[in-house]
Amino acid sequence: MKRLLTVLLLFLNVLSVVAQNDVWRSDSVQEVVVTGTGTRHLLKDAPVQTEVISRKMLDSYGGKSLEDILSGLTASFAFSEGDMGSQMQLGGLGNSYILILIDGKRIHGDVGGENDLGLIDPQNIEKIEIVKGAQSALYGSDAMAGVINIITKKHRQKGLYVDNSTQYGTHNDLRQHNTLALNYGKWSSQTNFQLQRNDGWQNTAEEYAEAMVLTDSKNMTVNKFRNWQIAEHLTFQPTKKIELYADGTYYKKDIMRPRDGKHASCDVYTYDLHYNNASASVGGKWKLGGKGSLQDYVTLDVDWNMHAYYYKYTARHYDYVLLEGEEYGDQNGEWFSVAMYPGQRKLQSNQQRVMGQLKGIFHLPYNNTINAGAEYRYDHLKAPERTATGTASDWTSAVYVQDEFNKLSWLNITAGLRLVDNQNFGFRLTPKISAMASWGDWRFRLGWSQGFKTPTVKELYYRYLHVMGSSTFFNMGNTKLDPQTSNYWSANVEYRGDRLTASVTGYINKLDNMIALVNVPVGEIPAGVTTAYMGDGSDNVQARMYKNMDDARTCGVDVTLGYKFTKELSMTAAYSYLDTEANLYDAGTDQMKTVVIDGMAHHKWNASVMYNHAFSNIYKLGVNLSTRGSSKRYYENNGDGRAYQLWRINTTHDFQVSSFKIASFRLEAGIDNIFNYVDRTMRPYHLGNNTSGTTVYGKVVVRLNYGKSVKQHNLSTKQKNYYEED
């Protein structure tokens, strides 16, 4: 801590010296953010510290996926991609503690505690807002580590808009995106389509399986996959004060895994994975009065989501199924074998969710802004062979209120309360409070918040077999779990001028009753479930159950820096320091022991240098040279992930043909992992980074705009951005 404080003091000293010499000005537009409080603020005036990945950064970097974007443009995230989705970590906490929103709505796609980020089309992202910690009363149990709000592109031009983006690269990596938007009178429609595919790659043929080291495994580091998604958003504005909408999406994904006749006992060779995801929602917004940022309004949203995944068999496979007598729930059941054949498909789980949300923003006298709302969520899980009764469900309702108080021009106080009622765990009230003081271009923020997270349906009821190396684990839900709670403290110092931006944030997040899978003795296995449940036919299965750990603690410091050398040349850099510890039950000694949280790295960093130059009205060049890296990642059971440093260059070439003004064109080309770093640690212990080495790619973008832009009011650039409608 002494070393850390010394570094911070030196950084702040350098920052103040640079800030005193900050006399260069530009006409750049300040970002407007909404995620932290649910109300619109200029980024520098946001009461809750918010990190933004802007449209300019996205265009310059050229990331092909959300994982690529977050790991390359922020230093706080770590990823371990797998077949079931992305194992993401923020501030030392994993997927189930990170709330991902698309335009303020929760993403749905949790499989095995992971999220399929392929649901998010990177070509349709306008910007990304990140709020760390459970700092807002607006969000519930999934936001203990933070909130990621993906704000999508909105095409508001009158008339017709069409675009096409096609990217192709190493490993037959194809990324296709199309948009068709039409605005006519009171109606508007936007249809998006995306297609992604990759042949996968293998970094090593070594694998620890079947109690030996295989040197000729056919398993891939990243398996071959393809997915596609179509989405429609329809809006109708019958009056100036009322806007109605309906939207829906449909998504399919297949992961093709190699079959290896030589090692056929490995179950990963006998079936592929298939995913279906669908959603539908309706809602509306009623403007009550006021203008711009002082607009009062009420919104109502109702949405339905479904995420199902299946095994698609590629070879004969024997499943061991629990027969529970005449009806499910009978404790006197027995296991029997069922043969599955190539071409057959079997449902593993189908998660469905229905949510209703009512929210209102009200501007009161004495500079008070009230954000109040209510929500209801119903989760239903269908898993015929992975729950005792074949299905399970859970519901949660909540009400919240938040008050932003700005009586003094230099001081903002934001306080909120959230009251949660859960089907299994009753009521819980969680408070949040933050304060921001302003002094010129400086901002000083303090925050404290409590979080409350009930166990998920899967943590309560799900059971499944997991094979890793030579070990087979039978993982079980636990209906005796307690809810998790957290206390999050943060302090932030930020300078945001037109030439220099810099921010330092320190935080501590303390969790009680943290839920984790731990080894349990045979005596704790529920009745009707025996160690004879062997998906591979052996008797070497270790039982694991979700349990409440006594406590866990994460703390760290995040530093970001941006500097504009000229109007054409700029740089950004970020550094994240993290330290974690948790109490974990050790079945061997029957005692609790202190460990780090799996996947933690003490140090992560990234930096980018961006250059843009318009050679004429026809052609503009952009170059982005970036690097990102991580120190060693710590794991309790499987060895540590190696440290790495990766470099990347992306170039953009924009063309505007003067004789064809309705069209614009972009060519993009780049090299990722310039110095060909590859981690060849044997499977399944390759836990640092799974990049395949140097890859190249190229992209073509065509945009056609048959219409006129929406008329703008005669305001300054800053005011236009601040007062525009959501």
XYZ file of C-alpha atoms in Angstrom:
726
model
C 0.000 0.000 0.000
C 2.915 2.371 0.657
C 4.247 1.752 -2.851
C 0.792 2.245 -4.286
C 0.277 5.561 -2.463
C 3.698 6.767 -3.633
C 2.798 6.011 -7.250
C -0.526 7.827 -6.874
C 1.058 10.914 -5.345
C 3.653 11.082 -8.126
C 0.933 10.699 -10.741
C -1.187 13.479 -9.235
C 1.862 15.747 -9.023
C 2.662 15.228 -12.713
C -1.006 15.690 -13.557
C -1.234 19.062 -11.815
C 1.911 20.323 -13.593
C 0.564 19.285 -16.992
C -2.858 20.731 -16.201
C -1.342 24.142 -15.403
C 0.090 24.215 -18.937
C -3.132 23.062 -20.620
C -3.875 26.005 -22.922
C -4.614 24.186 -26.222
C -8.321 24.104 -27.086
C -10.354 22.103 -29.556
C -13.935 21.993 -30.747
C -14.389 18.368 -29.660
C -17.803 17.455 -28.279
C -18.134 16.294 -24.675
C -19.647 12.845 -24.225
C -23.073 12.564 -22.605
C -23.614 9.590 -20.257
C -26.721 8.092 -18.653
C -25.743 4.779 -17.043
C -24.627 5.860 -13.560
C -27.769 7.765 -12.551
C -30.268 7.093 -15.346
C -30.258 10.817 -16.163
C -28.244 12.705 -18.776
C -24.960 14.340 -17.775
C -21.902 15.580 -19.567
C -19.214 12.979 -18.869
C -17.124 15.350 -16.783
C -20.183 16.201 -14.648
C -21.430 12.642 -14.077
C -21.998 12.199 -10.307
C -21.012 8.520 -10.549
C -17.608 7.961 -12.145
C -18.183 6.543 -15.638
C -15.715 5.182 -18.170
C -16.658 5.668 -21.831
C -15.473 3.907 -24.972
C -16.508 6.448 -27.586
C -17.534 5.968 -31.207
C -14.232 7.518 -32.280
C -12.251 4.975 -30.228
C -14.335 2.090 -31.598
C -13.849 3.180 -35.217
C -10.118 3.690 -34.742
C -9.470 0.396 -32.902
C -11.540 -1.847 -35.192
C -12.338 -4.611 -32.685
C -14.161 -7.620 -34.123
C -15.981 -8.638 -30.901
C -17.011 -7.171 -27.562
C -14.271 -9.202 -25.837
C -11.744 -7.704 -28.247
C -13.026 -4.167 -27.601
C -13.180 -4.337 -23.791
C -9.792 -6.031 -23.356
C -8.134 -3.662 -25.834
C -9.657 -0.340 -24.757
C -9.992 -0.719 -20.986
C -7.607 -2.199 -18.439
C -10.164 -3.494 -15.951
C -11.430 -6.577 -17.809
C -10.042 -10.077 -18.232
C -11.466 -12.833 -20.432
C -11.156 -16.600 -20.786
C -13.262 -17.550 -23.785
C -14.789 -21.030 -23.934
C -17.520 -22.986 -25.670
C -20.141 -21.984 -23.107
C -19.422 -18.254 -23.465
C -16.969 -15.679 -22.195
C -15.627 -16.033 -18.675
C -15.381 -12.326 -17.972
C -13.906 -10.687 -14.894
C -14.205 -7.095 -13.669
C -12.552 -5.939 -10.473
C -11.823 -9.546 -9.494
C -15.445 -10.714 -9.829
C -16.855 -12.932 -12.563
C -19.771 -12.976 -14.986
C -22.588 -13.407 -12.506
C -21.579 -10.159 -10.786
C -21.413 -8.069 -13.986
C -24.612 -6.613 -15.422
C -24.546 -6.197 -19.211
C -27.140 -3.891 -20.750
C -28.053 -3.141 -24.356
C -29.629 0.314 -24.472
C -30.395 -0.005 -20.777
C -31.939 -3.505 -21.000
C -30.410 -6.641 -19.516
C -28.772 -9.080 -21.888
C -30.073 -12.642 -21.564
C -27.782 -15.532 -22.409
C -26.343 -16.990 -19.236
C -25.115 -20.555 -19.747
C -23.092 -22.181 -16.982
C -22.603 -18.784 -15.334
C -21.138 -17.289 -18.522
C -22.438 -14.863 -21.151
C -22.488 -15.367 -24.900
C -21.192 -11.985 -26.011
C -21.746 -13.010 -29.630
C -25.267 -11.658 -29.029
C -23.764 -8.163 -29.264
C -22.951 -6.936 -32.781
C -19.771 -4.799 -32.520
C -20.605 -3.026 -35.793
C -23.839 -1.722 -34.251
C -22.256 -0.140 -31.144
C -22.366 3.638 -30.846
C -20.485 3.736 -27.531
C -20.001 1.797 -24.297
C -20.485 3.172 -20.791
C -18.937 1.355 -17.816
C -19.820 1.958 -14.168
C -17.821 -0.083 -11.657
C -19.226 -1.449 -8.426
C -22.860 -1.525 -7.241
C -22.986 2.287 -7.305
C -26.523 2.814 -8.591
C -29.908 2.036 -7.056
C -31.254 1.556 -10.593
C -29.680 -1.878 -10.981
C -30.168 -4.996 -8.951
C -28.425 -8.193 -8.023
C -26.241 -8.689 -11.095
C -24.280 -5.443 -10.674
C -21.976 -6.078 -7.687
C -18.869 -5.770 -9.892
C -20.278 -3.167 -12.261
C -22.503 -2.304 -15.210
C -21.642 -2.352 -18.926
C -24.176 -0.420 -21.008
C -23.905 -1.054 -24.770
C -25.520 1.897 -26.547
C -26.420 0.989 -30.118
C -26.451 3.147 -33.231
C -29.674 5.028 -33.968
C -30.290 6.226 -37.517
C -32.539 9.289 -37.247
C -32.296 10.588 -40.818
C -35.568 11.012 -42.690
C -35.758 8.539 -45.536
C -33.807 5.335 -46.136
C -30.419 4.308 -44.728
C -28.522 1.157 -45.753
C -25.099 -0.083 -44.748
C -23.023 -3.192 -45.267
C -19.832 -4.221 -43.443
C -17.842 -7.323 -44.395
C -14.631 -8.341 -42.617
C -12.465 -11.348 -43.461
C -9.291 -12.590 -41.806
C -7.064 -15.453 -40.695
C -8.753 -18.805 -39.825
C -11.528 -18.011 -42.323
C -12.820 -15.469 -39.841
C -15.884 -13.789 -41.375
C -17.835 -10.920 -39.779
C -20.855 -9.655 -41.701
C -23.171 -6.787 -40.680
C -26.115 -5.138 -42.426
C -28.499 -2.367 -41.435
C -31.703 -1.242 -43.153
C -33.321 1.815 -41.523
C -36.414 3.693 -42.712
C -37.949 6.827 -41.194
C -41.259 7.916 -42.669
C -43.676 10.247 -40.944
C -44.509 8.960 -37.464
C -43.001 5.536 -38.132
C -39.410 4.340 -38.037
C -37.929 0.903 -38.551
C -34.398 -0.432 -38.149
C -33.409 -3.985 -39.095
C -29.966 -5.358 -38.260
C -28.363 -8.612 -39.347
C -25.029 -10.084 -38.281
C -23.132 -13.245 -39.211
C -19.940 -14.498 -37.557
C -17.864 -17.607 -38.272
C -14.377 -18.911 -37.627
C -12.640 -22.241 -38.335
C -10.929 -22.212 -34.929
C -7.317 -23.090 -34.145
C -5.108 -25.330 -32.049
C -2.117 -23.939 -30.146
C -0.970 -27.323 -28.832
C -1.741 -31.026 -29.309
C -0.778 -31.764 -25.687
C -3.664 -32.436 -23.315
C -3.937 -33.927 -19.859
C -6.811 -36.416 -20.038
C -7.555 -40.029 -19.222
C -4.976 -39.821 -16.374
C -2.154 -39.265 -18.867
C -0.585 -36.618 -21.081
C -1.819 -36.999 -24.650
C 0.541 -35.622 -27.297
C -1.785 -36.092 -30.270
C -5.084 -34.626 -29.039
C -7.402 -33.234 -31.703
C -9.025 -30.785 -29.273
C -8.913 -27.168 -30.414
C -7.873 -24.136 -28.391
C -10.863 -22.340 -29.930
C -13.423 -24.508 -31.688
C -14.964 -23.833 -35.058
C -18.168 -21.801 -34.736
C -20.783 -19.891 -36.656
C -23.657 -17.706 -35.488
C -26.159 -15.314 -36.950
C -28.699 -12.880 -35.586
C -31.523 -10.767 -36.971
C -33.056 -7.899 -34.991
C -35.922 -5.511 -35.661
C -36.758 -2.263 -33.840
C -40.018 -0.492 -34.724
C -41.157 2.846 -33.281
C -44.346 4.875 -33.645
C -44.799 8.441 -32.385
C -48.518 9.320 -32.449
C -47.912 12.662 -30.704
C -44.891 14.753 -29.759
C -45.174 13.539 -26.181
C -45.736 9.807 -26.726
C -43.430 7.266 -28.350
C -44.211 3.542 -28.612
C -41.874 0.759 -29.668
C -41.672 -2.963 -30.303
C -38.579 -5.007 -31.037
C -37.425 -8.574 -31.333
C -34.331 -10.663 -32.042
C -33.561 -14.217 -33.097
C -30.088 -15.739 -32.702
C -28.568 -19.138 -33.520
C -25.082 -20.429 -32.810
C -23.299 -23.717 -33.522
C -19.964 -24.832 -32.097
C -18.368 -27.701 -34.010
C -15.958 -29.782 -31.943
C -13.561 -32.319 -33.501
C -14.168 -36.031 -33.085
C -11.079 -38.078 -32.270
C -11.462 -41.843 -32.777
C -8.169 -42.523 -30.991
C -9.399 -40.941 -27.749
C -13.131 -41.562 -28.107
C -13.736 -41.822 -24.365
C -13.383 -38.038 -24.094
C -17.006 -36.899 -24.264
C -16.068 -33.635 -25.989
C -15.605 -35.583 -29.219
C -19.122 -37.029 -29.406
C -21.371 -33.963 -29.688
C -21.426 -30.374 -30.906
C -23.192 -27.488 -29.163
C -26.213 -25.652 -30.536
C -27.769 -22.470 -29.096
C -31.075 -20.706 -29.723
C -31.789 -17.242 -28.367
C -34.912 -15.143 -28.932
C -36.392 -11.988 -27.431
C -39.432 -9.744 -27.816
C -40.333 -6.510 -26.063
C -42.834 -3.672 -26.164
C -42.849 -0.357 -24.383
C -43.335 3.341 -24.524
C -42.240 6.740 -23.302
C -44.565 9.544 -22.173
C -43.029 13.004 -21.938
C -44.660 14.965 -19.142
C -43.057 18.357 -19.666
C -39.825 20.306 -19.576
C -37.129 20.560 -22.211
C -33.848 18.858 -23.060
C -32.011 17.659 -19.981
C -34.902 18.862 -17.767
C -37.467 16.667 -19.494
C -39.809 14.771 -17.159
C -41.035 11.452 -18.481
C -42.342 7.992 -17.632
C -41.348 4.764 -19.416
C -42.890 1.306 -19.362
C -41.159 -1.795 -20.767
C -42.186 -5.452 -20.881
C -39.847 -8.020 -22.413
C -39.479 -11.776 -22.843
C -36.206 -13.613 -23.430
C -35.317 -17.226 -24.150
C -31.923 -18.910 -24.261
C -31.685 -22.652 -24.934
C -28.768 -24.912 -25.676
C -28.594 -28.455 -27.014
C -26.158 -31.277 -27.600
C -25.995 -32.253 -31.303
C -24.472 -35.725 -31.423
C -21.767 -36.546 -33.973
C -21.040 -40.093 -32.732
C -22.760 -42.741 -30.638
C -22.863 -41.596 -27.043
C -24.205 -43.135 -23.822
C -25.922 -40.832 -21.345
C -26.551 -41.835 -17.750
C -30.023 -40.645 -16.767
C -31.644 -40.716 -13.337
C -34.981 -42.551 -13.372
C -36.932 -41.237 -10.384
C -39.818 -43.686 -10.219
C -43.337 -42.914 -11.402
C -42.852 -39.161 -11.093
C -39.989 -36.741 -10.658
C -39.106 -36.035 -7.075
C -39.241 -39.661 -5.968
C -36.069 -40.190 -3.929
C -35.962 -43.920 -4.696
C -34.655 -43.567 -8.240
C -31.953 -45.338 -10.174
C -29.592 -44.550 -13.049
C -29.877 -46.131 -16.488
C -28.030 -45.769 -19.784
C -29.505 -44.229 -22.956
C -27.745 -44.397 -26.327
C -27.688 -41.279 -28.533
C -26.800 -41.478 -32.234
C -25.312 -39.065 -34.818
C -27.828 -36.470 -35.949
C -29.878 -36.561 -32.742
C -30.263 -33.468 -30.598
C -31.011 -33.213 -26.875
C -32.052 -30.159 -24.855
C -29.741 -29.370 -21.937
C -31.392 -26.220 -20.628
C -33.898 -23.616 -21.680
C -33.820 -20.414 -19.663
C -36.719 -18.006 -20.077
C -37.219 -14.642 -18.447
C -40.092 -12.162 -18.326
C -39.468 -8.643 -17.028
C -41.625 -5.580 -16.506
C -40.151 -2.168 -15.680
C -41.824 1.155 -14.859
C -39.562 4.190 -14.473
C -40.034 7.925 -14.079
C -37.734 10.971 -14.102
C -39.020 14.062 -12.288
C -37.298 17.444 -11.849
C -38.423 19.057 -8.601
C -37.798 22.508 -7.098
C -34.564 23.261 -5.259
C -32.480 21.423 -7.883
C -33.729 17.938 -7.026
C -34.005 15.248 -9.693
C -35.939 12.128 -8.698
C -35.510 8.818 -10.509
C -38.013 6.250 -9.257
C -39.160 2.921 -10.582
C -40.484 -0.577 -10.032
C -39.649 -3.857 -11.726
C -40.684 -7.490 -11.699
C -38.638 -10.433 -12.993
C -39.661 -14.058 -13.436
C -37.052 -16.710 -14.322
C -37.999 -20.172 -15.532
C -35.512 -22.981 -16.176
C -36.359 -26.132 -18.099
C -33.636 -28.777 -17.772
C -35.151 -32.290 -17.919
C -31.985 -34.116 -16.879
C -30.285 -31.390 -14.866
C -32.884 -30.585 -12.232
C -34.660 -32.934 -9.845
C -38.131 -32.133 -11.207
C -37.207 -31.104 -14.745
C -38.029 -27.408 -14.167
C -37.317 -24.668 -11.654
C -38.362 -21.034 -11.307
C -37.817 -17.899 -9.262
C -39.241 -14.378 -9.105
C -37.924 -11.066 -7.824
C -39.628 -7.689 -7.522
C -38.060 -4.366 -6.588
C -38.802 -0.695 -6.119
C -36.184 2.033 -6.032
C -35.832 5.783 -5.661
C -32.823 7.991 -6.298
C -32.406 11.711 -5.625
C -29.800 13.949 -7.280
C -29.388 17.105 -5.215
C -27.580 20.094 -6.785
C -28.372 22.990 -4.465
C -24.742 24.152 -4.624
C -23.310 24.625 -8.117
C -20.044 22.922 -7.167
C -21.503 19.989 -5.214
C -23.682 17.056 -6.269
C -25.118 14.577 -3.778
C -26.800 11.476 -5.185
C -28.510 9.052 -2.817
C -30.739 6.079 -3.477
C -32.557 3.163 -1.902
C -33.543 -0.145 -3.482
C -36.015 -2.528 -1.850
C -35.920 -6.104 -3.165
C -38.416 -8.895 -2.539
C -37.385 -12.395 -3.640
C -39.522 -15.526 -3.712
C -37.082 -17.530 -1.613
C -35.274 -14.908 0.466
C -37.774 -12.163 1.284
C -37.081 -8.431 1.587
C -33.788 -6.550 1.589
C -33.114 -2.784 1.530
C -29.820 -1.531 0.045
C -28.659 2.115 0.209
C -26.313 3.991 -2.152
C -24.762 7.437 -1.786
C -22.168 9.397 -3.736
C -20.813 12.930 -3.719
C -18.998 14.951 -6.381
C -17.226 18.271 -5.889
C -16.247 20.417 -8.897
C -13.382 22.854 -9.163
C -12.733 24.130 -12.676
C -11.784 21.117 -14.787
C -11.257 18.970 -11.688
C -13.751 16.524 -10.206
C -13.535 14.760 -6.845
C -15.899 11.839 -6.189
C -16.642 9.624 -3.200
C -19.090 6.743 -3.162
C -20.447 3.989 -0.943
C -23.056 1.406 -1.829
C -24.449 -1.890 -0.677
C -25.242 -4.773 -3.002
C -27.611 -7.693 -2.586
C -27.598 -10.797 -4.797
C -29.867 -13.786 -4.379
C -28.725 -17.193 -5.651
C -29.660 -17.876 -9.261
C -32.018 -20.663 -10.288
C -29.005 -22.653 -11.500
C -27.119 -22.190 -8.229
C -30.166 -23.467 -6.367
C -31.302 -26.393 -8.509
C -28.950 -27.195 -11.413
C -26.706 -30.278 -11.525
C -24.342 -31.324 -14.263
C -21.203 -33.300 -15.053
C -18.013 -31.394 -15.843
C -14.927 -33.148 -17.252
C -11.585 -31.357 -16.917
C -8.353 -33.134 -17.709
C -8.369 -36.471 -15.916
C -10.914 -35.277 -13.332
C -14.685 -35.597 -13.512
C -16.785 -33.318 -11.313
C -20.444 -33.700 -10.463
C -21.570 -30.126 -9.754
C -24.750 -29.626 -7.750
C -27.050 -26.778 -6.841
C -27.845 -26.092 -3.203
C -31.264 -24.976 -1.974
C -29.767 -23.986 1.396
C -27.710 -21.113 0.009
C -27.879 -17.645 1.586
C -27.988 -14.393 -0.407
C -24.743 -12.539 -1.046
C -24.178 -8.982 0.167
C -21.488 -6.430 -0.596
C -20.140 -3.084 0.534
C -18.364 -1.023 -2.114
C -16.277 2.079 -1.397
C -14.651 4.216 -4.087
C -12.747 7.485 -4.388
C -11.971 9.254 -7.658
C -9.912 12.247 -8.763
C -10.425 13.353 -12.348
C -9.087 16.129 -14.561
C -10.871 16.635 -17.884
C -9.628 19.445 -20.101
C -9.801 19.794 -23.850
C -6.249 18.557 -24.303
C -5.623 16.343 -21.290
C -7.914 13.918 -19.487
C -6.780 11.860 -16.514
C -8.490 9.868 -13.803
C -7.425 7.878 -10.730
C -9.940 5.664 -8.919
C -9.346 3.557 -5.825
C -11.915 1.033 -4.602
C -12.612 -1.701 -2.079
C -15.387 -4.253 -2.580
C -16.168 -6.547 0.348
C -18.534 -9.482 -0.184
C -20.170 -11.670 2.433
C -21.563 -15.154 1.757
C -19.929 -15.257 -1.675
C -21.134 -18.311 -3.624
C -18.626 -20.727 -5.167
C -18.360 -24.374 -6.188
C -16.434 -26.305 -3.542
C -15.588 -29.967 -2.991
C -17.939 -31.705 -0.585
C -17.808 -35.128 1.116
C -20.078 -37.911 -0.109
C -22.285 -37.465 2.947
C -23.465 -34.077 1.697
C -24.760 -35.421 -1.626
C -28.586 -35.173 -1.634
C -30.696 -38.307 -1.420
C -31.395 -39.849 -4.820
C -28.085 -38.613 -6.216
C -25.271 -41.124 -5.884
C -21.649 -41.231 -6.930
C -22.688 -43.872 -9.455
C -23.637 -40.926 -11.694
C -20.710 -41.233 -14.077
C -21.101 -39.590 -17.451
C -17.993 -41.471 -18.617
C -18.898 -44.751 -16.924
C -16.110 -44.562 -14.329
C -16.267 -44.341 -10.560
C -13.759 -41.484 -10.309
C -16.111 -38.559 -9.766
C -15.570 -35.752 -7.282
C -18.698 -34.109 -5.862
C -18.878 -30.311 -5.822
C -21.683 -28.134 -4.533
C -22.438 -24.407 -4.547
C -21.629 -23.101 -1.080
C -21.460 -19.754 0.676
C -17.867 -18.749 1.363
C -17.379 -16.733 4.558
C -16.271 -13.584 2.778
C -14.230 -12.183 -0.087
C -12.494 -8.872 -0.657
C -11.271 -7.135 -3.789
C -9.440 -3.838 -3.943
C -7.600 -1.946 -6.625
C -6.664 1.233 -8.414
C -7.618 2.187 -11.972
C -5.729 4.905 -13.832
C -6.694 6.340 -17.233
C -4.939 9.001 -19.283
C -5.726 10.702 -22.580
C -3.709 13.389 -24.346
C -4.181 15.290 -27.625
C -0.858 16.319 -29.116
C -2.552 17.951 -32.113
C -5.982 17.789 -33.699
C -4.762 14.787 -35.674
C -2.610 12.936 -33.124
C -3.744 11.663 -29.715
C -3.049 8.869 -27.253
C -4.845 6.994 -24.484
C -3.484 4.719 -21.768
C -4.957 2.746 -18.874
C -3.575 0.731 -15.976
C -5.390 -1.435 -13.439
C -3.986 -2.823 -10.192
C -6.030 -5.546 -8.466
C -5.697 -7.601 -5.313
C -8.201 -10.200 -4.075
C -8.613 -12.711 -1.293
C -11.379 -15.083 -0.295
C -12.026 -17.794 2.257
C -12.432 -21.198 0.610
C -13.409 -24.458 2.250
C -10.718 -27.157 1.952
C -12.341 -30.604 2.073
C -8.963 -32.262 2.677
C -8.331 -30.442 5.958
C -11.970 -29.619 6.785
C -10.897 -25.995 7.301
C -11.275 -22.614 5.611
C -8.195 -21.285 3.827
C -7.383 -17.907 2.321
C -6.952 -17.910 -1.464
C -6.990 -15.436 -4.337
C -10.064 -15.365 -6.572
C -9.480 -17.470 -9.681
C -8.438 -15.490 -12.751
C -6.995 -12.524 -10.867
C -4.000 -10.665 -12.311
C -2.357 -7.952 -10.215
C -1.518 -5.788 -13.225
C -3.293 -5.102 -16.527
C -2.641 -2.292 -18.979
C -3.288 -0.974 -22.464
C -2.350 2.034 -24.593
C -3.226 3.395 -28.040
C -1.823 6.072 -30.329
C -4.301 7.398 -32.907
C -3.536 9.456 -36.019
C -6.126 10.850 -38.439
C -5.470 13.061 -41.452
C -7.776 14.231 -44.241
C -5.741 14.497 -47.442
C -8.712 15.999 -49.303
C -12.486 16.133 -49.232
C -12.408 12.665 -50.766
C -9.923 10.653 -48.670
C -9.141 10.413 -44.942
C -6.524 8.140 -43.338
C -6.626 6.739 -39.805
C -3.923 4.731 -38.028
C -4.196 3.134 -34.572
C -1.215 1.434 -32.907
C -2.184 -0.238 -29.637
C -0.873 -2.623 -27.009
C -2.404 -4.516 -24.126
C -1.024 -6.874 -21.532
C -1.461 -8.669 -18.263
C 0.723 -10.027 -15.516
C 0.369 -13.631 -14.332
C -3.214 -14.787 -13.689
C -3.672 -16.823 -10.507
C -5.708 -20.041 -10.244
C -6.201 -22.255 -7.212
C -6.257 -25.704 -8.848
C -5.031 -25.577 -12.434
C -1.779 -23.654 -12.406
C -1.333 -19.977 -13.178
C -1.949 -18.294 -16.507
C 1.111 -16.801 -18.181
C 1.762 -13.073 -18.454
C 1.548 -11.622 -21.952
C 1.943 -8.455 -24.019
C 0.189 -8.056 -27.398
C 0.516 -5.398 -30.108
C -1.946 -4.451 -32.819
C -2.197 -1.985 -35.729
C -5.411 -0.973 -37.480
C -5.750 1.373 -40.458
C -8.898 3.022 -41.804
C -9.395 4.597 -45.229
C -12.541 6.705 -45.683
C -13.716 7.798 -49.129
C -16.467 10.236 -50.065
C -17.196 10.474 -53.793
C -18.283 14.080 -54.425
C -20.382 13.145 -57.445
C -22.220 10.476 -55.438
C -23.037 12.232 -52.158
C -25.473 9.666 -50.855
C -22.708 7.073 -50.511
C -19.595 6.766 -48.353
C -17.008 3.997 -48.302
C -14.488 2.708 -45.792
C -11.652 0.231 -46.195
C -10.033 -1.176 -43.069
C -6.977 -3.407 -42.687
C -4.943 -4.510 -39.720
C -2.589 -6.929 -38.014
C -3.340 -8.326 -34.570
C -0.652 -9.820 -32.294
C 2.149 -8.347 -34.405
C 4.943 -10.193 -32.576
C 3.240 -13.606 -32.787
C 2.765 -14.426 -29.098
C 1.268 -17.917 -28.515
C 0.662 -19.712 -25.204
C 1.369 -23.413 -25.861
C 0.653 -24.671 -22.343
C -1.133 -28.053 -22.515
C -4.907 -28.240 -22.272
C -6.741 -27.598 -19.984
C -4.103 -25.440 -18.281
C -3.724 -22.735 -20.954
C -5.213 -20.064 -18.713
C -3.297 -16.929 -19.700
C -4.307 -16.021 -23.244
C -5.622 -18.164 -26.113
C -4.552 -16.040 -29.096
C -3.446 -18.087 -32.122
C -0.542 -15.814 -33.002
C -0.337 -13.156 -35.696
C -3.582 -12.658 -37.622
C -4.463 -10.289 -40.452
C -7.830 -8.977 -41.590
C -9.502 -6.588 -43.987
C -12.917 -4.943 -43.990
C -15.113 -3.112 -46.503
C -17.931 -0.783 -45.374
C -20.489 0.812 -47.697
C -23.112 3.288 -46.443
C -26.025 4.652 -48.497
C -28.218 7.466 -47.166
C -31.311 8.300 -49.232
C -32.790 11.141 -47.216
C -32.310 14.407 -45.364
C -30.811 14.806 -41.926
C -33.097 15.803 -39.095
C -33.094 19.605 -38.681
C -30.941 20.801 -35.792
C -31.704 23.721 -33.535
C -29.396 26.717 -33.569
C -27.371 25.697 -30.540
C -23.687 25.340 -29.816
C -22.084 21.965 -30.480
C -21.903 21.298 -26.752
C -25.564 22.200 -26.229
C -26.723 20.025 -29.143
C -25.048 17.012 -27.616
C -26.336 17.791 -24.125
C -29.951 18.587 -24.928
C -30.671 16.074 -27.683
C -33.393 13.510 -26.995
C -32.526 9.997 -25.792
